[in-house]
PDB file of C-alpha atoms in Angstrom:
ATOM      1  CA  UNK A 533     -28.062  -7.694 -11.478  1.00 54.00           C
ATOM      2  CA  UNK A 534     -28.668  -4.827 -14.088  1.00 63.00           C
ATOM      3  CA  UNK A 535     -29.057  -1.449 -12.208  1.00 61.00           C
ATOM      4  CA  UNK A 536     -27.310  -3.027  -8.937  1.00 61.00           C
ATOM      5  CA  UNK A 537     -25.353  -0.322  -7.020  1.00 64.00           C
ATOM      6  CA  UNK A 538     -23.180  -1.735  -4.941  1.00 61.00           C
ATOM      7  CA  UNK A 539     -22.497   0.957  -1.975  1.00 58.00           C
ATOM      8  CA  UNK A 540     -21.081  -1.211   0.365  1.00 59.00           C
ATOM      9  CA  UNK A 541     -17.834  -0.468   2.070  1.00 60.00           C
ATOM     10  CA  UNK A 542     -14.070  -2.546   0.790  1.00 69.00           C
ATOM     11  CA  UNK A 543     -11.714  -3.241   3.110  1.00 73.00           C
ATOM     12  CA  UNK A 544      -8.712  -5.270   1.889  1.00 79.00           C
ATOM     13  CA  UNK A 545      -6.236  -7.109   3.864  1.00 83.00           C
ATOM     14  CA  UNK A 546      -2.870  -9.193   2.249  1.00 86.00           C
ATOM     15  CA  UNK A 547      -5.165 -12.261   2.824  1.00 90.00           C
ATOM     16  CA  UNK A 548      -8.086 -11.207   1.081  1.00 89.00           C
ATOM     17  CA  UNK A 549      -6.271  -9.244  -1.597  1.00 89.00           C
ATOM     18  CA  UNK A 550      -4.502 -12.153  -2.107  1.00 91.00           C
ATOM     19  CA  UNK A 551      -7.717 -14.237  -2.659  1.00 91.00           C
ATOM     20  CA  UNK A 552      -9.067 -11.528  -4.747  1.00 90.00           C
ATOM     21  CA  UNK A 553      -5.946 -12.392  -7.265  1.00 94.00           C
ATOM     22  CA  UNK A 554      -6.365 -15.902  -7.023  1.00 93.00           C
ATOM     23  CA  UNK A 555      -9.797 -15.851  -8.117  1.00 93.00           C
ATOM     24  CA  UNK A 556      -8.760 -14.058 -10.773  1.00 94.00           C
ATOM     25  CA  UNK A 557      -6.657 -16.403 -11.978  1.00 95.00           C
ATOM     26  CA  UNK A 558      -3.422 -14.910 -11.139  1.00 97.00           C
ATOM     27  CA  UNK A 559      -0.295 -16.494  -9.161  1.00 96.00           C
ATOM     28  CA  UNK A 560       0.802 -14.980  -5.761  1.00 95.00           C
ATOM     29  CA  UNK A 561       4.531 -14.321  -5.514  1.00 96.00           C
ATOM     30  CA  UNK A 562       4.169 -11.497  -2.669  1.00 94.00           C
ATOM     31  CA  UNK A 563       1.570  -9.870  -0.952  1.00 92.00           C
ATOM     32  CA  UNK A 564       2.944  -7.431   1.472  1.00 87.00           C
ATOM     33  CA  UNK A 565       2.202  -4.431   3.654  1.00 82.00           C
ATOM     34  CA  UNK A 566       3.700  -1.251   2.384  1.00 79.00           C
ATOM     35  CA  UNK A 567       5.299   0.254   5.525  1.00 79.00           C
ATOM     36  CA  UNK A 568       6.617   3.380   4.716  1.00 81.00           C
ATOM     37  CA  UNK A 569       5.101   6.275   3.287  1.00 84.00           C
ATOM     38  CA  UNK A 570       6.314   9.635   2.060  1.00 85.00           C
ATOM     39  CA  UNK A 571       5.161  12.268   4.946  1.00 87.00           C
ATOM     40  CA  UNK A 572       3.028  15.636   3.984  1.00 88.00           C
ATOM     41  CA  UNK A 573       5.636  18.349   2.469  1.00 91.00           C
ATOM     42  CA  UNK A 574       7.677  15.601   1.818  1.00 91.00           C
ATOM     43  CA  UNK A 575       9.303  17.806  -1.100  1.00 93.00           C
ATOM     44  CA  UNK A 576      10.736  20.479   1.538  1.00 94.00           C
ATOM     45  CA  UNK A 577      12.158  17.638   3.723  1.00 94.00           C
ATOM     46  CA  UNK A 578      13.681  15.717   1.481  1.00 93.00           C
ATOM     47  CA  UNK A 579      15.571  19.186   0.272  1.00 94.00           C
ATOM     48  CA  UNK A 580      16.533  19.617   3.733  1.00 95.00           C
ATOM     49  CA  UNK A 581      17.710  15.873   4.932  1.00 95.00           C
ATOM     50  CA  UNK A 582      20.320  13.536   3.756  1.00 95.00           C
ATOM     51  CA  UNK A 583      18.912  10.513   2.066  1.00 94.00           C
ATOM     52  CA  UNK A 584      19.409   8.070   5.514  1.00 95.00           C
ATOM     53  CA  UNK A 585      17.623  10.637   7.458  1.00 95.00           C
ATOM     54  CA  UNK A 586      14.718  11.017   4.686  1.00 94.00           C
ATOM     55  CA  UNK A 587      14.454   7.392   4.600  1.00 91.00           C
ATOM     56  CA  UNK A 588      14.231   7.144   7.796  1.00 92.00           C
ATOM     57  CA  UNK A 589      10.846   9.913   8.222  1.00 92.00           C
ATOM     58  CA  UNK A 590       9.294   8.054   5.728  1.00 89.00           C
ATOM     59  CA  UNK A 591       9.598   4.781   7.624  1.00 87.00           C
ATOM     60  CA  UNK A 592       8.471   6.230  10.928  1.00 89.00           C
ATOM     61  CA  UNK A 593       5.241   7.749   8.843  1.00 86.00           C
ATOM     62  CA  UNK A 594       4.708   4.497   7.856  1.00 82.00           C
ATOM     63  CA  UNK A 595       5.006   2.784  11.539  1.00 79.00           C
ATOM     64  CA  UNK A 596       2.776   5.717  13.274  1.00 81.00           C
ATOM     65  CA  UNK A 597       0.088   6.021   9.976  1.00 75.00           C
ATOM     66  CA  UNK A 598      -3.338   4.608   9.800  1.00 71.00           C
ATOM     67  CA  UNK A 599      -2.836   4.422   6.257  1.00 70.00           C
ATOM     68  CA  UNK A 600      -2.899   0.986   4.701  1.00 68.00           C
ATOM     69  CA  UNK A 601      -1.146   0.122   1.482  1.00 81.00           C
ATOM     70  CA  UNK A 602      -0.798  -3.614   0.183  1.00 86.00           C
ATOM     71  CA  UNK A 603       1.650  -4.762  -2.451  1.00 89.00           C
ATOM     72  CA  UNK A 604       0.855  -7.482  -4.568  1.00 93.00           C
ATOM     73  CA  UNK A 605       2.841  -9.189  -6.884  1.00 94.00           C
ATOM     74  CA  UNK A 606       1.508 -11.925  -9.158  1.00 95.00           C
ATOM     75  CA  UNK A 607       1.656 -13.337 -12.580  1.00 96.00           C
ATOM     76  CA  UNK A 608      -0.552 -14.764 -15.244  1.00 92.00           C
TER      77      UNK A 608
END
């Protein structure tokens, strides 16, 4: 509909996501939830910390974040 604002709110899980590419013509190999995330100051840290113990953070950030990154993977 010309001059339609849509203002509504998108919330994505791997299911709908996954949908989403399907619709679009694309075929699912993966849809996955990203589980670790690089913590705030992140630079500093990973200066200070071997790479296990980095890894680590970043994984626990992950486990204890609200955040909510999918992976998708799909081809044409």
């Amino acid at each position: 509909m010309r001059g339609y604002e849509c203002s509504g709110i998108w919330v994505w899980n791997r299911m709908t996501l996954g949908n989403l590419f399907k619709a679009a013509g694309f075929y699912i190999l993966s849809v996955e939830k990203r589980e670790t995330f690089w913590p705030t100051g992140y630079e500093v840290i990973r200066k200070e910390v071997s790479t296990e113990l980095f890894t680590e953070i970043c994984r626990l950030e992950g486990v204890t974040s609200e955040k909510g990154n999918l992976i998708i993977i799909a081809e044409k």
